[in-house]
């Protein structure tokens, strides 16, 4: 009887895969499903297979197969592979974490399947009216990965600087960009301060990967007037991956608030995003921190520290 109840519970959860994939499952149901997937190996395997089937006809997945050629592994469980690789490597320093992501093919698969299956929210589509309203034309795509947003925004006429560790994911981005006659240069996070002057920071599904955001983002935040992130109120706290640094909405509001940014209230049209704007009274800081002037002030701050 217990086994039958368990099977029925699994069937009930698997029936929600289509709505969960498209981000249409109610919050309570999505949390229950995530928790179940964390503890049920059979349902997790079914979820992985379901996402691959949904991605089957995607041009993006076909491109991944061409890019990897003989190394391509259909139905590879990149989520479990990524977690296992992290547990094996156990990177504890910033340099070791960076090296982990620089060599991770699992992350390449993971980002591709997330997007190709339709599981990734329509961030760019929802952001376009916001970017237009704010007069944004130049962006840094921080944590660009495979560059889905970079390429889409560039196609729409935006000037985008992709930023991430040089890795299989960014090599895939550059390969795709070259095929589309949109060659790109990916800058490493340590070099992002040298990027051209920018209107907005685009940082999607990356905040959880930052161990020291005050050090990693401060200089960039001083030079932009808007920030676009995923919706920080959406619950993501499941799984045991050590590479995630979960932060509450309150913590993120405090972090951005320390840099004079406040979140706009999300609407149905921006349900997957949080849009951060600098306080109008602090817009003058942006001019004071332009390249050159900004560097001299940073040097002076460091001298006095």
mmCIF file of C-alpha atoms in Angstrom:
data_model
loop_
_atom_site.group_PDB
_atom_site.id
_atom_site.type_symbol
_atom_site.label_atom_id
_atom_site.label_comp_id
_atom_site.label_asym_id
_atom_site.label_seq_id
_atom_site.Cartn_x
_atom_site.Cartn_y
_atom_site.Cartn_z
ATOM 1 C CA UNK A 1 0.000 0.000 0.000
ATOM 2 C CA UNK A 2 2.831 2.373 0.877
ATOM 3 C CA UNK A 3 4.521 1.701 -2.479
ATOM 4 C CA UNK A 4 1.279 2.471 -4.307
ATOM 5 C CA UNK A 5 0.899 5.755 -2.434
ATOM 6 C CA UNK A 6 4.474 6.652 -3.347
ATOM 7 C CA UNK A 7 3.903 5.850 -7.022
ATOM 8 C CA UNK A 8 0.705 7.895 -7.014
ATOM 9 C CA UNK A 9 2.540 10.836 -5.460
ATOM 10 C CA UNK A 10 5.217 10.581 -8.146
ATOM 11 C CA UNK A 11 2.602 10.434 -10.913
ATOM 12 C CA UNK A 12 0.928 13.514 -9.458
ATOM 13 C CA UNK A 13 4.188 15.440 -9.411
ATOM 14 C CA UNK A 14 5.160 14.359 -12.933
ATOM 15 C CA UNK A 15 1.782 15.542 -14.228
ATOM 16 C CA UNK A 16 2.837 19.072 -13.285
ATOM 17 C CA UNK A 17 6.018 19.000 -15.419
ATOM 18 C CA UNK A 18 4.454 20.911 -18.366
ATOM 19 C CA UNK A 19 3.202 23.825 -16.265
ATOM 20 C CA UNK A 20 6.360 23.856 -14.135
ATOM 21 C CA UNK A 21 8.552 23.941 -17.225
ATOM 22 C CA UNK A 22 6.763 27.051 -18.497
ATOM 23 C CA UNK A 23 6.892 28.807 -15.105
ATOM 24 C CA UNK A 24 3.101 28.596 -14.788
ATOM 25 C CA UNK A 25 2.820 26.352 -11.750
ATOM 26 C CA UNK A 26 1.542 28.148 -8.653
ATOM 27 C CA UNK A 27 4.265 29.011 -6.159
ATOM 28 C CA UNK A 28 3.198 26.472 -3.534
ATOM 29 C CA UNK A 29 3.028 23.703 -6.136
ATOM 30 C CA UNK A 30 6.413 24.665 -7.579
ATOM 31 C CA UNK A 31 8.025 24.534 -4.135
ATOM 32 C CA UNK A 32 6.495 21.111 -3.466
ATOM 33 C CA UNK A 33 7.721 19.797 -6.816
ATOM 34 C CA UNK A 34 11.252 21.128 -6.295
ATOM 35 C CA UNK A 35 11.453 19.540 -2.869
ATOM 36 C CA UNK A 36 10.183 16.258 -4.285
ATOM 37 C CA UNK A 37 12.723 16.331 -7.113
ATOM 38 C CA UNK A 38 15.479 16.839 -4.558
ATOM 39 C CA UNK A 39 14.626 13.576 -2.794
ATOM 40 C CA UNK A 40 13.185 11.322 -5.532
ATOM 41 C CA UNK A 41 15.861 10.047 -7.912
ATOM 42 C CA UNK A 42 13.327 8.462 -10.282
ATOM 43 C CA UNK A 43 11.310 11.650 -10.664
ATOM 44 C CA UNK A 44 14.483 13.685 -11.097
ATOM 45 C CA UNK A 45 15.563 11.351 -13.921
ATOM 46 C CA UNK A 46 12.099 11.729 -15.459
ATOM 47 C CA UNK A 47 12.374 15.537 -15.200
ATOM 48 C CA UNK A 48 15.780 15.528 -16.864
ATOM 49 C CA UNK A 49 14.451 13.323 -19.682
ATOM 50 C CA UNK A 50 11.352 15.501 -20.047
ATOM 51 C CA UNK A 51 13.427 18.661 -20.476
ATOM 52 C CA UNK A 52 15.588 16.978 -23.116
ATOM 53 C CA UNK A 53 12.501 15.858 -25.035
ATOM 54 C CA UNK A 54 11.096 19.395 -24.898
ATOM 55 C CA UNK A 55 14.406 20.746 -26.228
ATOM 56 C CA UNK A 56 14.656 18.158 -29.013
ATOM 57 C CA UNK A 57 13.611 20.421 -31.890
ATOM 58 C CA UNK A 58 15.361 23.535 -30.593
ATOM 59 C CA UNK A 59 17.939 25.148 -32.914
ATOM 60 C CA UNK A 60 19.996 25.892 -29.805
ATOM 61 C CA UNK A 61 20.303 22.210 -28.915
ATOM 62 C CA UNK A 62 21.214 21.360 -32.495
ATOM 63 C CA UNK A 63 23.931 24.007 -32.335
ATOM 64 C CA UNK A 64 25.265 22.473 -29.129
ATOM 65 C CA UNK A 65 25.474 19.101 -30.883
ATOM 66 C CA UNK A 66 27.406 20.647 -33.758
ATOM 67 C CA UNK A 67 29.693 22.545 -31.408
ATOM 68 C CA UNK A 68 30.575 19.513 -29.283
ATOM 69 C CA UNK A 69 30.563 17.091 -32.238
ATOM 70 C CA UNK A 70 31.712 13.624 -31.086
ATOM 71 C CA UNK A 71 31.757 14.774 -27.452
ATOM 72 C CA UNK A 72 28.019 15.501 -27.432
ATOM 73 C CA UNK A 73 26.122 13.362 -24.890
ATOM 74 C CA UNK A 74 22.323 13.256 -25.406
ATOM 75 C CA UNK A 75 20.222 13.293 -22.221
ATOM 76 C CA UNK A 76 23.266 14.168 -20.110
ATOM 77 C CA UNK A 77 22.112 15.028 -16.577
ATOM 78 C CA UNK A 78 24.123 18.216 -16.263
ATOM 79 C CA UNK A 79 22.523 19.301 -12.980
ATOM 80 C CA UNK A 80 23.601 16.170 -11.158
ATOM 81 C CA UNK A 81 26.918 16.175 -13.024
ATOM 82 C CA UNK A 82 27.614 19.763 -12.024
ATOM 83 C CA UNK A 83 26.824 19.108 -8.362
ATOM 84 C CA UNK A 84 28.979 15.958 -8.317
ATOM 85 C CA UNK A 85 31.898 17.756 -9.969
ATOM 86 C CA UNK A 86 31.657 20.560 -7.416
ATOM 87 C CA UNK A 87 31.626 18.088 -4.517
ATOM 88 C CA UNK A 88 34.678 16.345 -5.965
ATOM 89 C CA UNK A 89 36.639 19.552 -6.602
ATOM 90 C CA UNK A 90 35.593 21.260 -3.347
ATOM 91 C CA UNK A 91 36.875 24.687 -4.424
ATOM 92 C CA UNK A 92 37.214 26.933 -1.398
ATOM 93 C CA UNK A 93 39.075 29.995 -2.691
ATOM 94 C CA UNK A 94 37.910 32.557 -5.268
ATOM 95 C CA UNK A 95 40.643 31.368 -7.635
ATOM 96 C CA UNK A 96 39.592 27.723 -7.274
ATOM 97 C CA UNK A 97 35.919 28.606 -7.843
ATOM 98 C CA UNK A 98 36.842 30.542 -10.963
ATOM 99 C CA UNK A 99 38.900 27.649 -12.279
ATOM 100 C CA UNK A 100 35.987 25.281 -11.667
ATOM 101 C CA UNK A 101 33.651 27.337 -13.856
ATOM 102 C CA UNK A 102 36.353 27.886 -16.478
ATOM 103 C CA UNK A 103 36.541 24.132 -17.055
ATOM 104 C CA UNK A 104 32.893 23.123 -16.595
ATOM 105 C CA UNK A 105 31.210 21.457 -19.557
ATOM 106 C CA UNK A 106 28.311 20.501 -17.286
ATOM 107 C CA UNK A 107 27.483 24.194 -16.945
ATOM 108 C CA UNK A 108 27.410 24.500 -20.732
ATOM 109 C CA UNK A 109 24.873 21.664 -20.963
ATOM 110 C CA UNK A 110 22.898 23.008 -18.029
ATOM 111 C CA UNK A 111 22.453 26.492 -19.479
ATOM 112 C CA UNK A 112 21.620 25.124 -22.910
ATOM 113 C CA UNK A 113 18.942 22.686 -21.732
ATOM 114 C CA UNK A 114 17.426 25.298 -19.437
ATOM 115 C CA UNK A 115 17.000 27.599 -22.421
ATOM 116 C CA UNK A 116 16.286 25.115 -25.221
ATOM 117 C CA UNK A 117 13.568 23.302 -23.239
ATOM 118 C CA UNK A 118 11.634 26.525 -22.649
ATOM 119 C CA UNK A 119 12.266 26.348 -18.900
ATOM 120 C CA UNK A 120 14.204 29.638 -18.830
ATOM 121 C CA UNK A 121 11.881 32.626 -18.305
ATOM 122 C CA UNK A 122 11.509 35.216 -21.112
ATOM 123 C CA UNK A 123 13.792 37.756 -19.496
ATOM 124 C CA UNK A 124 14.639 39.738 -22.624
ATOM 125 C CA UNK A 125 11.043 39.914 -23.835
ATOM 126 C CA UNK A 126 9.876 41.295 -20.501
ATOM 127 C CA UNK A 127 12.806 43.694 -20.244
ATOM 128 C CA UNK A 128 12.447 45.379 -23.633
ATOM 129 C CA UNK A 129 9.746 47.911 -22.590
ATOM 130 C CA UNK A 130 11.752 48.644 -19.434
ATOM 131 C CA UNK A 131 14.959 49.285 -21.369
ATOM 132 C CA UNK A 132 13.058 51.551 -23.742
ATOM 133 C CA UNK A 133 11.455 53.472 -20.869
ATOM 134 C CA UNK A 134 14.794 53.960 -19.126
ATOM 135 C CA UNK A 135 16.623 54.958 -22.295
ATOM 136 C CA UNK A 136 19.091 52.084 -21.975
ATOM 137 C CA UNK A 137 21.182 51.359 -25.075
ATOM 138 C CA UNK A 138 24.359 49.838 -23.620
ATOM 139 C CA UNK A 139 24.587 46.936 -21.166
ATOM 140 C CA UNK A 140 27.043 44.626 -19.456
ATOM 141 C CA UNK A 141 25.744 41.030 -19.455
ATOM 142 C CA UNK A 142 27.450 39.895 -16.252
ATOM 143 C CA UNK A 143 27.617 36.102 -16.033
ATOM 144 C CA UNK A 144 26.628 35.812 -19.694
ATOM 145 C CA UNK A 145 27.317 32.064 -19.955
ATOM 146 C CA UNK A 146 26.218 30.784 -23.370
ATOM 147 C CA UNK A 147 25.181 34.330 -24.245
ATOM 148 C CA UNK A 148 21.512 33.813 -25.049
ATOM 149 C CA UNK A 149 20.639 37.286 -23.777
ATOM 150 C CA UNK A 150 23.766 38.903 -25.233
ATOM 151 C CA UNK A 151 22.986 37.656 -28.738
ATOM 152 C CA UNK A 152 19.280 38.474 -28.535
ATOM 153 C CA UNK A 153 19.874 42.012 -27.263
ATOM 154 C CA UNK A 154 22.561 42.637 -29.873
ATOM 155 C CA UNK A 155 20.182 41.466 -32.600
ATOM 156 C CA UNK A 156 17.709 44.079 -31.331
ATOM 157 C CA UNK A 157 20.281 46.845 -31.646
ATOM 158 C CA UNK A 158 21.677 47.087 -28.118
ATOM 159 C CA UNK A 159 25.405 47.371 -27.450
ATOM 160 C CA UNK A 160 26.189 44.526 -25.067
ATOM 161 C CA UNK A 161 29.472 43.614 -23.400
ATOM 162 C CA UNK A 162 29.381 39.917 -22.391
ATOM 163 C CA UNK A 163 31.238 39.187 -19.161
ATOM 164 C CA UNK A 164 32.093 35.783 -17.737
ATOM 165 C CA UNK A 165 34.961 33.413 -17.093
ATOM 166 C CA UNK A 166 36.431 32.055 -20.306
ATOM 167 C CA UNK A 167 34.922 28.581 -20.388
ATOM 168 C CA UNK A 168 33.163 26.017 -22.603
ATOM 169 C CA UNK A 169 30.019 28.158 -22.235
ATOM 170 C CA UNK A 170 31.655 31.347 -23.520
ATOM 171 C CA UNK A 171 33.436 29.424 -26.275
ATOM 172 C CA UNK A 172 29.994 28.228 -27.374
ATOM 173 C CA UNK A 173 28.801 31.855 -27.280
ATOM 174 C CA UNK A 174 31.689 33.014 -29.456
ATOM 175 C CA UNK A 175 31.144 30.092 -31.852
ATOM 176 C CA UNK A 176 27.452 30.942 -32.227
ATOM 177 C CA UNK A 177 28.183 34.657 -32.586
ATOM 178 C CA UNK A 178 30.716 34.035 -35.340
ATOM 179 C CA UNK A 179 28.223 31.871 -37.247
ATOM 180 C CA UNK A 180 25.682 34.690 -36.996
ATOM 181 C CA UNK A 181 28.226 37.285 -38.163
ATOM 182 C CA UNK A 182 28.075 38.921 -34.731
ATOM 183 C CA UNK A 183 31.605 38.344 -33.387
ATOM 184 C CA UNK A 184 31.939 39.109 -29.687
ATOM 185 C CA UNK A 185 34.749 39.620 -27.211
ATOM 186 C CA UNK A 186 33.988 38.208 -23.775
ATOM 187 C CA UNK A 187 35.613 40.063 -20.878
ATOM 188 C CA UNK A 188 36.512 38.317 -17.641
ATOM 189 C CA UNK A 189 34.937 39.648 -14.410
ATOM 190 C CA UNK A 190 38.301 41.015 -13.296
ATOM 191 C CA UNK A 191 38.461 43.099 -16.475
ATOM 192 C CA UNK A 192 34.894 44.396 -16.522
ATOM 193 C CA UNK A 193 35.916 47.754 -15.054
ATOM 194 C CA UNK A 194 37.706 48.446 -18.336
ATOM 195 C CA UNK A 195 34.517 47.882 -20.371
ATOM 196 C CA UNK A 196 33.050 50.834 -22.287
ATOM 197 C CA UNK A 197 30.774 53.224 -20.424
ATOM 198 C CA UNK A 198 27.464 51.461 -19.797
ATOM 199 C CA UNK A 199 23.857 52.386 -19.053
ATOM 200 C CA UNK A 200 22.765 49.207 -17.288
ATOM 201 C CA UNK A 201 24.015 46.061 -15.621
ATOM 202 C CA UNK A 202 22.219 42.922 -16.823
ATOM 203 C CA UNK A 203 22.854 40.189 -14.241
ATOM 204 C CA UNK A 204 20.486 37.244 -14.626
ATOM 205 C CA UNK A 205 20.833 34.015 -12.638
ATOM 206 C CA UNK A 206 24.291 35.101 -11.494
ATOM 207 C CA UNK A 207 23.868 36.781 -8.097
ATOM 208 C CA UNK A 208 23.666 33.345 -6.442
ATOM 209 C CA UNK A 209 27.125 32.528 -7.800
ATOM 210 C CA UNK A 210 28.871 35.553 -6.320
ATOM 211 C CA UNK A 211 30.700 34.987 -3.046
ATOM 212 C CA UNK A 212 31.706 38.615 -2.481
ATOM 213 C CA UNK A 213 29.282 40.824 -4.430
ATOM 214 C CA UNK A 214 30.498 44.016 -2.755
ATOM 215 C CA UNK A 215 33.962 43.412 -4.188
ATOM 216 C CA UNK A 216 32.828 41.927 -7.498
ATOM 217 C CA UNK A 217 30.147 44.466 -8.464
ATOM 218 C CA UNK A 218 30.922 47.746 -6.691
ATOM 219 C CA UNK A 219 32.900 49.389 -9.491
ATOM 220 C CA UNK A 220 30.345 48.370 -12.113
ATOM 221 C CA UNK A 221 27.410 49.593 -10.021
ATOM 222 C CA UNK A 222 29.051 52.979 -9.664
ATOM 223 C CA UNK A 223 28.936 53.446 -13.415
ATOM 224 C CA UNK A 224 25.393 52.394 -14.329
ATOM 225 C CA UNK A 225 21.987 53.928 -13.720
ATOM 226 C CA UNK A 226 19.937 50.719 -13.810
ATOM 227 C CA UNK A 227 20.287 47.031 -12.973
ATOM 228 C CA UNK A 228 18.190 44.143 -14.299
ATOM 229 C CA UNK A 229 18.083 40.918 -12.276
ATOM 230 C CA UNK A 230 15.753 37.948 -12.068
ATOM 231 C CA UNK A 231 12.764 38.502 -9.775
ATOM 232 C CA UNK A 232 14.331 38.309 -6.324
ATOM 233 C CA UNK A 233 10.991 37.473 -4.662
ATOM 234 C CA UNK A 234 10.675 34.136 -6.470
ATOM 235 C CA UNK A 235 11.668 31.240 -4.231
ATOM 236 C CA UNK A 236 14.751 29.392 -5.503
ATOM 237 C CA UNK A 237 16.033 27.878 -2.263
ATOM 238 C CA UNK A 238 16.151 24.191 -3.068
ATOM 239 C CA UNK A 239 18.900 21.734 -3.833
ATOM 240 C CA UNK A 240 22.229 21.353 -2.069
ATOM 241 C CA UNK A 241 24.618 22.704 -4.698
ATOM 242 C CA UNK A 242 27.612 24.239 -2.993
ATOM 243 C CA UNK A 243 28.156 26.743 -5.800
ATOM 244 C CA UNK A 244 24.968 28.622 -4.883
ATOM 245 C CA UNK A 245 25.072 31.413 -2.322
ATOM 246 C CA UNK A 246 21.401 31.902 -1.578
ATOM 247 C CA UNK A 247 20.452 35.401 -0.473
ATOM 248 C CA UNK A 248 17.041 36.561 0.639
ATOM 249 C CA UNK A 249 15.198 39.422 -1.017
ATOM 250 C CA UNK A 250 15.904 41.485 2.098
ATOM 251 C CA UNK A 251 19.649 40.847 1.794
ATOM 252 C CA UNK A 252 19.670 41.803 -1.888
ATOM 253 C CA UNK A 253 17.660 44.963 -1.246
ATOM 254 C CA UNK A 254 20.200 45.901 1.443
ATOM 255 C CA UNK A 255 23.103 45.169 -0.905
ATOM 256 C CA UNK A 256 21.774 47.241 -3.792
ATOM 257 C CA UNK A 257 20.531 49.885 -1.387
ATOM 258 C CA UNK A 258 24.097 50.372 -0.182
ATOM 259 C CA UNK A 259 24.873 51.385 -3.767
ATOM 260 C CA UNK A 260 21.868 53.744 -3.979
ATOM 261 C CA UNK A 261 19.669 51.391 -6.010
ATOM 262 C CA UNK A 262 16.037 50.660 -5.196
ATOM 263 C CA UNK A 263 13.777 48.008 -6.750
ATOM 264 C CA UNK A 264 10.775 48.936 -8.817
ATOM 265 C CA UNK A 265 7.545 47.120 -8.039
ATOM 266 C CA UNK A 266 7.157 44.197 -10.442
ATOM 267 C CA UNK A 267 4.018 43.936 -12.544
ATOM 268 C CA UNK A 268 2.504 41.104 -14.559
ATOM 269 C CA UNK A 269 4.495 42.400 -17.534
ATOM 270 C CA UNK A 270 7.778 42.140 -15.616
ATOM 271 C CA UNK A 271 6.917 39.169 -13.388
ATOM 272 C CA UNK A 272 10.271 37.443 -13.964
ATOM 273 C CA UNK A 273 12.396 40.539 -13.360
ATOM 274 C CA UNK A 274 13.471 42.944 -10.681
ATOM 275 C CA UNK A 275 14.407 46.353 -12.070
ATOM 276 C CA UNK A 276 16.710 48.439 -9.913
ATOM 277 C CA UNK A 277 17.068 52.188 -10.393
ATOM 278 C CA UNK A 278 19.463 54.639 -8.816
ATOM 279 C CA UNK A 279 17.852 57.221 -6.616
ATOM 280 C CA UNK A 280 17.364 60.422 -8.693
ATOM 281 C CA UNK A 281 19.133 62.420 -5.986
ATOM 282 C CA UNK A 282 22.238 60.293 -6.530
ATOM 283 C CA UNK A 283 22.404 60.445 -10.330
ATOM 284 C CA UNK A 284 25.235 62.918 -9.990
ATOM 285 C CA UNK A 285 27.408 60.126 -8.628
ATOM 286 C CA UNK A 286 27.342 58.502 -12.035
ATOM 287 C CA UNK A 287 28.974 61.521 -13.629
ATOM 288 C CA UNK A 288 31.548 61.725 -10.838
ATOM 289 C CA UNK A 289 32.526 58.105 -11.407
ATOM 290 C CA UNK A 290 33.112 58.154 -15.132
ATOM 291 C CA UNK A 291 36.310 56.428 -16.388
ATOM 292 C CA UNK A 292 39.370 58.477 -15.425
ATOM 293 C CA UNK A 293 37.637 60.409 -12.669
ATOM 294 C CA UNK A 294 36.324 57.118 -11.290
ATOM 295 C CA UNK A 295 39.787 55.512 -11.328
ATOM 296 C CA UNK A 296 41.387 58.456 -9.520
ATOM 297 C CA UNK A 297 38.735 58.308 -6.810
ATOM 298 C CA UNK A 298 39.187 54.548 -6.438
ATOM 299 C CA UNK A 299 42.935 54.969 -6.155
ATOM 300 C CA UNK A 300 42.459 57.652 -3.516
ATOM 301 C CA UNK A 301 40.034 55.458 -1.572
ATOM 302 C CA UNK A 302 42.448 52.523 -1.665
ATOM 303 C CA UNK A 303 45.336 54.771 -0.547
ATOM 304 C CA UNK A 304 43.367 55.907 2.482
ATOM 305 C CA UNK A 305 42.065 52.423 3.370
#
